[in-house]
mmCIF file of C-alpha atoms in Angstrom:
data_model
loop_
_atom_site.group_PDB
_atom_site.id
_atom_site.type_symbol
_atom_site.label_atom_id
_atom_site.label_comp_id
_atom_site.label_asym_id
_atom_site.label_seq_id
_atom_site.Cartn_x
_atom_site.Cartn_y
_atom_site.Cartn_z
ATOM 1 C CA GLN A 1 -11.010 -1.063 -4.338
ATOM 2 C CA MET A 2 -10.619 1.361 -1.393
ATOM 3 C CA ASN A 3 -14.150 2.788 -1.959
ATOM 4 C CA GLU A 4 -15.518 -0.664 -2.138
ATOM 5 C CA ARG A 5 -13.745 -1.706 1.106
ATOM 6 C CA LEU A 6 -14.760 1.295 2.980
ATOM 7 C CA ASN A 7 -18.249 1.105 1.440
ATOM 8 C CA ALA A 8 -18.465 -2.573 2.927
ATOM 9 C CA LEU A 9 -17.593 -1.081 6.563
ATOM 10 C CA GLY A 10 -20.428 1.382 6.165
ATOM 11 C CA ASP A 11 -17.874 4.358 5.730
ATOM 12 C CA PHE A 12 -16.038 6.534 3.275
ATOM 13 C CA TYR A 13 -12.709 8.694 3.170
ATOM 14 C CA LEU A 14 -12.880 12.371 3.793
ATOM 15 C CA HIS A 15 -9.796 13.120 1.790
ATOM 16 C CA LYS A 16 -7.001 11.548 -0.366
ATOM 17 C CA GLN A 17 -3.632 12.738 -1.047
ATOM 18 C CA LEU A 18 -0.760 11.477 -3.068
ATOM 19 C CA CYS A 19 2.295 11.221 -0.950
ATOM 20 C CA ARG A 20 5.771 9.483 -0.528
ATOM 21 C CA ILE A 21 7.399 7.797 2.433
ATOM 22 C CA GLU A 22 11.006 8.118 2.305
ATOM 23 C CA GLY A 23 13.327 5.492 3.645
ATOM 24 C CA TYR A 24 11.308 2.546 2.483
ATOM 25 C CA ARG A 25 10.681 0.573 -0.803
ATOM 26 C CA PHE A 26 7.729 -1.164 -2.239
ATOM 27 C CA ILE A 27 8.340 -5.032 -2.603
ATOM 28 C CA TYR A 28 6.039 -8.175 -3.271
ATOM 29 C CA ASN A 29 7.245 -10.177 -0.226
ATOM 30 C CA LYS A 30 4.330 -10.480 2.092
ATOM 31 C CA LYS A 31 3.479 -14.264 2.538
ATOM 32 C CA SER A 32 0.053 -15.080 1.493
ATOM 33 C CA LYS A 33 -2.304 -18.068 2.188
ATOM 34 C CA ASP A 34 -2.775 -18.719 -1.335
ATOM 35 C CA GLY A 35 0.975 -19.625 -1.957
ATOM 36 C CA SER A 36 1.939 -16.250 -3.677
ATOM 37 C CA SER A 37 3.336 -12.824 -2.357
ATOM 38 C CA LYS A 38 1.389 -9.629 -1.669
ATOM 39 C CA GLY A 39 2.421 -6.132 -1.685
ATOM 40 C CA ASN A 40 4.559 -4.725 1.264
ATOM 41 C CA ILE A 41 6.949 -2.075 2.153
ATOM 42 C CA GLU A 42 10.437 -2.496 4.001
ATOM 43 C CA LYS A 43 13.019 -0.027 5.357
ATOM 44 C CA GLN A 44 15.782 0.663 2.737
ATOM 45 C CA ASN A 45 17.888 3.768 2.803
ATOM 46 C CA GLY A 46 17.615 6.061 -0.206
ATOM 47 C CA LYS A 47 14.272 4.512 -1.352
ATOM 48 C CA ILE A 48 10.909 6.166 -1.758
ATOM 49 C CA VAL A 49 7.486 4.571 -1.666
ATOM 50 C CA TYR A 50 4.745 6.613 -3.463
ATOM 51 C CA GLY A 51 1.152 6.120 -2.615
ATOM 52 C CA ILE A 52 -2.287 7.585 -1.688
ATOM 53 C CA ALA A 53 -3.039 8.674 1.901
ATOM 54 C CA TYR A 54 -6.730 8.483 2.762
ATOM 55 C CA LEU A 55 -8.216 10.477 5.538
ATOM 56 C CA ILE A 56 -10.471 8.029 7.542
ATOM 57 C CA LYS A 57 -11.908 7.742 11.161
ATOM 58 C CA LYS A 58 -9.652 6.027 13.615
ATOM 59 C CA ASP A 59 -12.332 3.352 14.297
ATOM 60 C CA THR A 60 -12.854 2.650 10.623
ATOM 61 C CA PHE A 61 -9.103 2.173 10.286
ATOM 62 C CA SER A 62 -9.176 -0.398 13.089
ATOM 63 C CA LYS A 63 -11.971 -2.161 11.321
ATOM 64 C CA PHE A 64 -10.233 -1.878 8.035
ATOM 65 C CA MET A 65 -7.074 -3.654 9.278
ATOM 66 C CA GLU A 66 -8.854 -6.391 11.028
ATOM 67 C CA LYS A 67 -10.931 -7.105 7.932
ATOM 68 C CA TYR A 68 -8.760 -6.625 4.925
ATOM 69 C CA GLU A 69 -5.050 -6.584 6.114
ATOM 70 C CA LYS A 70 -4.720 -9.939 7.966
ATOM 71 C CA GLY A 71 -0.979 -10.619 8.376
ATOM 72 C CA TYR A 72 0.004 -6.816 8.350
ATOM 73 C CA GLU A 73 0.829 -4.641 11.573
ATOM 74 C CA GLU A 74 0.050 -1.121 11.791
ATOM 75 C CA PHE A 75 2.924 1.213 11.682
ATOM 76 C CA GLU A 76 2.833 4.996 11.981
ATOM 77 C CA LEU A 77 5.230 6.700 9.469
ATOM 78 C CA LEU A 78 6.070 10.148 8.307
ATOM 79 C CA ALA A 79 4.752 10.845 4.839
ATOM 80 C CA HIS A 80 5.548 13.905 2.481
ATOM 81 C CA PHE A 81 3.646 15.890 0.139
ATOM 82 C CA ASN A 82 5.594 18.840 -1.591
ATOM 83 C CA ASP A 83 7.203 20.517 1.321
ATOM 84 C CA LYS A 84 4.759 19.278 3.895
ATOM 85 C CA CYS A 85 5.070 16.144 6.394
ATOM 86 C CA PHE A 86 2.460 14.454 8.244
ATOM 87 C CA HIS A 87 1.852 11.248 10.095
ATOM 88 C CA VAL A 88 0.336 8.229 8.310
ATOM 89 C CA LYS A 89 -0.616 4.794 9.500
ATOM 90 C CA THR A 90 0.089 2.033 7.264
ATOM 91 C CA ALA A 91 0.343 -1.691 7.037
ATOM 92 C CA ILE A 92 3.670 -3.633 7.039
ATOM 93 C CA SER A 93 4.006 -7.440 7.162
ATOM 94 C CA ASN A 94 6.933 -9.180 8.806
ATOM 95 C CA LYS A 95 5.514 -12.618 7.364
ATOM 96 C CA ILE A 96 8.145 -12.818 4.313
ATOM 97 C CA THR A 97 8.349 -15.136 1.347
ATOM 98 C CA ASN A 98 10.459 -15.187 -1.764
ATOM 99 C CA LYS A 99 7.428 -16.367 -3.733
ATOM 100 C CA LEU A 100 6.351 -14.065 -6.797
ATOM 101 C CA PRO A 101 2.727 -12.310 -6.845
ATOM 102 C CA PHE A 102 -0.046 -13.768 -9.197
ATOM 103 C CA LYS A 103 -0.350 -11.588 -12.193
ATOM 104 C CA SER A 104 -3.770 -10.753 -11.546
ATOM 105 C CA TYR A 105 -2.728 -9.198 -8.154
ATOM 106 C CA ARG A 106 0.296 -7.374 -9.603
ATOM 107 C CA ASP A 107 -1.914 -5.878 -12.412
ATOM 108 C CA LYS A 108 -4.370 -4.638 -9.723
ATOM 109 C CA ILE A 109 -1.539 -2.970 -7.987
ATOM 110 C CA LEU A 110 -0.249 -1.419 -11.319
ATOM 111 C CA ASN A 111 -3.767 -0.326 -12.475
ATOM 112 C CA GLY A 112 -4.325 1.226 -9.061
ATOM 113 C CA ALA A 113 -1.113 3.132 -9.332
ATOM 114 C CA LYS A 114 -1.859 4.417 -12.797
ATOM 115 C CA HIS A 115 -5.426 5.398 -11.883
ATOM 116 C CA GLN A 116 -3.996 7.505 -9.070
ATOM 117 C CA ASN A 117 -1.571 9.100 -11.434
ATOM 118 C CA ILE A 118 1.629 7.785 -9.776
ATOM 119 C CA ASP A 119 4.628 8.495 -12.024
ATOM 120 C CA PRO A 120 4.796 6.040 -14.810
ATOM 121 C CA VAL A 121 8.685 5.720 -14.097
ATOM 122 C CA TYR A 122 8.164 4.809 -10.676
ATOM 123 C CA ILE A 123 5.472 2.345 -11.605
ATOM 124 C CA GLU A 124 7.822 0.620 -14.026
ATOM 125 C CA VAL A 125 10.742 0.504 -11.879
ATOM 126 C CA ASN A 126 9.303 -0.379 -8.438
ATOM 127 C CA LEU A 127 5.853 -2.056 -8.910
ATOM 128 C CA MET A 128 6.678 -4.321 -11.966
ATOM 129 C CA SER A 129 7.509 -7.901 -11.005
ATOM 130 C CA LYS A 130 7.726 -11.328 -12.405
ATOM 131 C CA THR A 131 4.677 -13.269 -11.661
ATOM 132 C CA LEU A 132 3.660 -16.879 -10.786
ATOM 133 C CA ASP A 133 1.425 -17.241 -13.909
#
């Protein structure tokens, strides 16, 4: 999906890296226009979010946020890879709901995480969710 979205913006990523953000957790709680929830991260001590950091141009990130991340705000956080730390920009929403995600959306998250070789135990514990359908 990231390749498709960057292509639509006339750009591409220069590098991608599996990393973790400490002190946050993944949660389906971003309020969506379709009556469901979307993926989000929120502060929680002792938790970790795993994901992929993409190296893209600054103006591409701005266009990406404007086109694809409506309802999210840009945040800069510290990410870790092995013993190295680096700053990343991410999207976090404060538009919260207690609705569940649709199965098709949740499955897209699960498939993406598996495709990126994120630890299966992390996926099972943190990305699985009941769904609306």
